[in-house]
Amino acid sequence: MNCKDMQNMILTDYLDGEMDDKCHKQVEDHLLRCAHCREFEKTARQDVFNPLVQSEKIRPPEYMWTRIKESIEEKENKSGIPSFLEGFKENVRSLFPKLTPAYAFPAFMIAIFIMVVGNIFFMNQPLSKNPSLVDYASNGQVEYWIDFNNDEVMEYSADFGTKIEQYFL
Amino acid sequence: MQSLTENILRQAAEGDIAAFEAIYRACSGFVFNVACRVVNSRDDADEVTQEVFLTMHRQLKNFRFQSAFKTWTYRITINTAINYAKKKSKEQNRTVEYMDNNEYQNTIQENDASDKDVVTTLLAMLTPDQRACLVLRSIEGLSYQEIAEALDININTVRSRIKRAREALMVYRKKVVAHEL
Ligand SMILES: [Zn+2]
C-alpha cells in the first residue's frame, strides 16, 4: 500500500476507530517508518478531527417544547375532528381490523360494482324509495370514507414493506 | 440519545401528549444539535427541530419496534436537516448571482468574523451531505453502519463523504495558516 492509500485510511477508519486490529497495526507500522504520513496524521488529527470531536453539544432552548406542543394542538384543532371524536374514529377503525389498503381497492371496486348493478336493477325506482339500498350503499361508503379521508393511508402501506406495493396502493 | 420504553412509544402513538413529551426529552438534545450543525445556523435549527418532532408525532403510529426507534429518529432528523440545508444553500447561491464579487467577498468576511466557534467555520466549508456524515460521526459518535442506515446509503459512500470532507477541511486549514504567516 502506498502513502496515498494510507492517508485515505487515516482520514477515515483509522481516525474514527473503525478498523480491525490487523489493519490498525498495518497503519501503525507504516507511520513508524514514514515521516510524511506521520506528519499527515498529526495535522489531520489536530486541525480537522479534534475540533469536531471535542465540540460542545448545543442544547435546545427552553421554549422549544412549548412551541412544538402548540403546533401539535393547533394541527389537531385544524384537522376538523374534535378530540372527543378521535376516539370514536379509532373505535370504528378497530371494527374493521382487516381493512388495509391492500383490500381497500378491490373492496371499493366491488362496492361500486354492486351499486352500478343495483342501480340498473332498480332503475325504475328512485334510490330514495328503496331505503335498504340507500342504507347499504351509504354503509359501504362510511367504511371507506374513514379510510380514504385518512391522511395516513400511504403511511399504512409502509407496513407492507415493498416499494412496489406502495406504488400501486 | 436516551432509550425509551415500548410503553411510552405506544402511548405517544395513541396521542398521549405527556408520553410524547418524554420522547422529546429523550431525543431533543440529539435532534437540536444535529440540526444546528448540519444547517450550520442556530436560528434555522429551531425550525428544523420543530419540523422533525411534528413529523415524528404524525408518523409515530406506524412505529412498532423499540429497537428501530433510534434509527428512525436518526433518519427523520438527518433528512430534515439536509433538505433544509440544501434549500438554504440554493437560495444563497441565487443571492450571490445578484451580487458582484466584491460584495460577496465582504459578506463572507463578515460571516467569518461573526462566527463564534471554529466548528461553525469548518462546517461552512462543506456540502450539506458531507456535513451530515461528519456531524453524525465526529460530533454524535454514530458508527459508519448507523450513518449508512440513517441516510439509506452504502457504507462506502459514508466513507468517501467523510474522507472528502476531511480533505476539504485540511486544504482550508492549510490556506488559513499560509495566509496568517
Ligand atoms: Zn507514507
mmCIF file of C-alpha atoms in Angstrom, chain A:
data_model
loop_
_atom_site.group_PDB
_atom_site.id
_atom_site.type_symbol
_atom_site.label_atom_id
_atom_site.label_comp_id
_atom_site.label_asym_id
_atom_site.label_seq_id
_atom_site.Cartn_x
_atom_site.Cartn_y
_atom_site.Cartn_z
ATOM 1 C CA MET A 1 0.000 0.000 0.000
ATOM 2 C CA ASN A 2 1.353 3.410 -0.934
ATOM 3 C CA CYS A 3 1.239 6.640 1.089
ATOM 4 C CA LYS A 4 -1.922 7.880 -0.646
ATOM 5 C CA ASP A 5 -3.824 4.712 0.350
ATOM 6 C CA MET A 6 -2.509 5.072 3.878
ATOM 7 C CA GLN A 7 -3.674 8.670 4.097
ATOM 8 C CA ASN A 8 -7.119 7.730 2.837
ATOM 9 C CA MET A 9 -7.378 5.164 5.602
ATOM 10 C CA ILE A 10 -6.027 7.613 8.169
ATOM 11 C CA LEU A 11 -8.692 10.170 7.210
ATOM 12 C CA THR A 12 -11.479 7.644 7.689
ATOM 13 C CA ASP A 13 -11.336 4.319 9.519
ATOM 14 C CA TYR A 14 -8.088 4.990 11.366
ATOM 15 C CA LEU A 15 -9.104 8.298 12.959
ATOM 16 C CA ASP A 16 -12.631 7.062 13.570
ATOM 17 C CA GLY A 17 -11.514 3.822 15.197
ATOM 18 C CA GLU A 18 -13.493 1.706 12.731
ATOM 19 C CA MET A 19 -10.528 -0.505 11.852
ATOM 20 C CA ASP A 20 -9.921 -4.112 12.816
ATOM 21 C CA ASP A 21 -6.712 -4.879 14.691
ATOM 22 C CA LYS A 22 -4.882 -6.183 11.638
ATOM 23 C CA CYS A 23 -5.455 -3.047 9.545
ATOM 24 C CA HIS A 24 -4.756 -0.845 12.507
ATOM 25 C CA LYS A 25 -1.384 -2.459 13.005
ATOM 26 C CA GLN A 26 -0.592 -2.069 9.322
ATOM 27 C CA VAL A 27 -1.166 1.670 9.528
ATOM 28 C CA GLU A 28 0.804 1.987 12.772
ATOM 29 C CA ASP A 29 3.739 0.147 11.216
ATOM 30 C CA HIS A 30 3.655 2.470 8.251
ATOM 31 C CA LEU A 31 3.539 5.533 10.483
ATOM 32 C CA LEU A 32 6.664 4.332 12.293
ATOM 33 C CA ARG A 33 8.521 4.132 9.017
ATOM 34 C CA CYS A 34 7.102 7.147 7.106
ATOM 35 C CA ALA A 35 7.661 10.682 8.401
ATOM 36 C CA HIS A 36 5.468 12.139 5.683
ATOM 37 C CA CYS A 37 2.391 10.140 6.717
ATOM 38 C CA ARG A 38 3.203 10.722 10.375
ATOM 39 C CA GLU A 39 3.029 14.457 9.749
ATOM 40 C CA PHE A 40 -0.191 13.994 7.786
ATOM 41 C CA GLU A 41 -1.802 12.049 10.621
ATOM 42 C CA LYS A 42 -0.779 14.659 13.180
ATOM 43 C CA THR A 43 -2.161 17.553 11.124
ATOM 44 C CA ALA A 44 -5.398 15.724 10.342
ATOM 45 C CA ARG A 45 -5.966 14.881 13.983
ATOM 46 C CA GLN A 46 -5.181 18.353 15.286
ATOM 47 C CA ASP A 47 -6.798 20.525 12.643
ATOM 48 C CA VAL A 48 -9.747 18.506 11.480
ATOM 49 C CA PHE A 49 -10.567 15.617 13.782
ATOM 50 C CA ASN A 50 -10.190 17.027 17.292
ATOM 51 C CA PRO A 51 -12.130 20.297 16.882
ATOM 52 C CA LEU A 52 -15.286 18.407 15.923
ATOM 53 C CA VAL A 53 -14.937 15.526 18.354
ATOM 54 C CA GLN A 54 -14.321 17.939 21.214
ATOM 55 C CA SER A 55 -17.021 20.411 20.220
ATOM 56 C CA GLU A 56 -19.662 21.244 22.757
ATOM 57 C CA LYS A 57 -23.200 19.980 22.213
ATOM 58 C CA ILE A 58 -25.689 22.768 21.632
ATOM 59 C CA ARG A 59 -28.752 22.337 23.847
ATOM 60 C CA PRO A 60 -32.257 23.156 22.612
ATOM 61 C CA PRO A 61 -33.775 26.328 24.067
ATOM 62 C CA GLU A 62 -36.430 26.016 26.773
ATOM 63 C CA TYR A 63 -39.234 27.434 24.614
ATOM 64 C CA MET A 64 -38.789 24.637 22.084
ATOM 65 C CA TRP A 65 -41.134 22.099 23.674
ATOM 66 C CA THR A 66 -43.863 24.696 24.237
ATOM 67 C CA ARG A 67 -43.689 25.669 20.582
ATOM 68 C CA ILE A 68 -43.878 22.076 19.366
ATOM 69 C CA LYS A 69 -46.763 21.306 21.711
ATOM 70 C CA GLU A 70 -48.675 24.344 20.477
ATOM 71 C CA SER A 71 -48.145 23.297 16.846
ATOM 72 C CA ILE A 72 -49.442 19.808 17.587
ATOM 73 C CA GLU A 73 -52.536 21.181 19.309
ATOM 74 C CA GLU A 74 -53.130 23.665 16.521
ATOM 75 C CA LYS A 75 -52.905 20.887 13.910
ATOM 76 C CA GLU A 76 -55.313 18.700 15.844
ATOM 77 C CA ASN A 77 -57.815 21.539 16.020
ATOM 78 C CA LYS A 78 -57.437 22.250 12.310
ATOM 79 C CA SER A 79 -57.948 18.613 11.322
ATOM 80 C CA GLY A 80 -61.638 19.250 11.966
ATOM 81 C CA ILE A 81 -62.103 16.162 14.092
ATOM 82 C CA PRO A 82 -62.776 17.263 17.650
ATOM 83 C CA SER A 83 -60.687 15.382 20.155
ATOM 84 C CA PHE A 84 -63.677 13.579 21.668
ATOM 85 C CA LEU A 85 -64.475 12.127 18.225
ATOM 86 C CA GLU A 86 -60.915 10.930 17.683
ATOM 87 C CA GLY A 87 -61.705 8.029 19.977
ATOM 88 C CA PHE A 88 -64.834 7.254 18.008
ATOM 89 C CA LYS A 89 -62.854 7.194 14.772
ATOM 90 C CA GLU A 90 -60.410 4.746 16.323
ATOM 91 C CA ASN A 91 -63.285 2.548 17.521
ATOM 92 C CA VAL A 92 -64.825 2.459 14.063
ATOM 93 C CA ARG A 93 -61.489 1.522 12.622
ATOM 94 C CA SER A 94 -60.981 -1.228 15.157
ATOM 95 C CA LEU A 95 -64.280 -2.783 13.974
ATOM 96 C CA PHE A 96 -62.544 -3.438 10.665
ATOM 97 C CA PRO A 97 -59.176 -4.796 11.663
ATOM 98 C CA LYS A 98 -58.642 -6.331 8.230
ATOM 99 C CA LEU A 99 -59.329 -3.072 6.492
ATOM 100 C CA THR A 100 -55.981 -2.324 4.996
ATOM 101 C CA PRO A 101 -55.159 -0.517 1.748
ATOM 102 C CA ALA A 102 -54.366 -3.835 0.070
ATOM 103 C CA TYR A 103 -58.033 -4.823 0.458
ATOM 104 C CA ALA A 104 -59.433 -1.349 0.140
ATOM 105 C CA PHE A 105 -59.123 -1.030 -3.600
ATOM 106 C CA PRO A 106 -60.729 -4.363 -4.588
ATOM 107 C CA ALA A 107 -63.397 -3.856 -1.934
ATOM 108 C CA PHE A 108 -64.079 -0.365 -3.200
ATOM 109 C CA MET A 109 -64.391 -1.689 -6.767
ATOM 110 C CA ILE A 110 -66.831 -4.385 -5.584
ATOM 111 C CA ALA A 111 -68.865 -1.750 -3.778
ATOM 112 C CA ILE A 112 -69.003 0.372 -6.948
ATOM 113 C CA PHE A 113 -69.917 -2.705 -8.991
ATOM 114 C CA ILE A 114 -72.762 -3.593 -6.622
ATOM 115 C CA MET A 115 -74.021 -0.033 -6.701
ATOM 116 C CA VAL A 116 -73.907 0.115 -10.510
ATOM 117 C CA VAL A 117 -75.592 -3.282 -10.904
ATOM 118 C CA GLY A 118 -78.047 -2.370 -8.183
ATOM 119 C CA ASN A 119 -78.839 0.849 -9.963
ATOM 120 C CA ILE A 120 -79.531 -0.982 -13.213
ATOM 121 C CA PHE A 121 -81.790 -3.474 -11.392
ATOM 122 C CA PHE A 122 -83.694 -0.812 -9.556
ATOM 123 C CA MET A 123 -83.545 1.802 -12.284
ATOM 124 C CA ASN A 124 -87.301 2.244 -12.189
ATOM 125 C CA GLN A 125 -87.291 3.000 -8.527
ATOM 126 C CA PRO A 126 -85.603 6.164 -7.276
ATOM 127 C CA LEU A 127 -82.934 5.351 -4.696
ATOM 128 C CA SER A 128 -84.672 7.313 -2.001
ATOM 129 C CA LYS A 129 -87.686 4.990 -2.317
ATOM 130 C CA ASN A 130 -85.541 1.991 -1.615
ATOM 131 C CA PRO A 131 -84.270 2.548 1.879
ATOM 132 C CA SER A 132 -82.441 -0.771 2.114
ATOM 133 C CA LEU A 133 -80.340 0.047 -0.908
ATOM 134 C CA VAL A 134 -79.551 3.537 0.358
ATOM 135 C CA ASP A 135 -78.510 2.060 3.670
ATOM 136 C CA TYR A 136 -76.334 -0.483 2.010
ATOM 137 C CA ALA A 137 -74.620 1.991 -0.248
ATOM 138 C CA SER A 138 -74.004 4.565 2.415
ATOM 139 C CA ASN A 139 -72.798 1.987 4.920
ATOM 140 C CA GLY A 140 -70.434 0.686 2.316
ATOM 141 C CA GLN A 141 -69.110 4.165 1.871
ATOM 142 C CA VAL A 142 -68.755 5.001 5.530
ATOM 143 C CA GLU A 143 -66.014 2.431 5.978
ATOM 144 C CA TYR A 144 -64.090 3.767 3.043
ATOM 145 C CA TRP A 145 -64.745 7.355 3.785
ATOM 146 C CA ILE A 146 -62.952 6.795 7.025
ATOM 147 C CA ASP A 147 -60.057 5.183 5.289
ATOM 148 C CA PHE A 148 -59.742 7.320 2.196
ATOM 149 C CA ASN A 149 -60.060 10.521 4.106
ATOM 150 C CA ASN A 150 -57.317 9.448 6.387
ATOM 151 C CA ASP A 151 -54.050 11.143 5.527
ATOM 152 C CA GLU A 152 -52.222 8.125 6.826
ATOM 153 C CA VAL A 153 -53.361 5.836 4.025
ATOM 154 C CA MET A 154 -49.950 5.932 2.389
ATOM 155 C CA GLU A 155 -48.216 5.537 5.681
ATOM 156 C CA TYR A 156 -50.193 2.393 6.411
ATOM 157 C CA SER A 157 -48.928 0.936 3.210
ATOM 158 C CA ALA A 158 -45.441 1.186 4.686
ATOM 159 C CA ASP A 159 -46.413 -1.887 6.714
ATOM 160 C CA PHE A 160 -46.226 -3.932 3.549
ATOM 161 C CA GLY A 161 -42.583 -3.213 3.165
ATOM 162 C CA THR A 162 -42.004 -3.204 -0.536
ATOM 163 C CA LYS A 163 -41.893 -0.098 -2.663
ATOM 164 C CA ILE A 164 -43.824 -1.713 -5.491
ATOM 165 C CA GLU A 165 -46.806 -2.203 -3.204
ATOM 166 C CA GLN A 166 -46.620 1.382 -2.035
ATOM 167 C CA TYR A 167 -46.573 2.437 -5.655
ATOM 168 C CA PHE A 168 -49.722 0.571 -6.545
ATOM 169 C CA LEU A 169 -51.699 1.347 -3.399
#
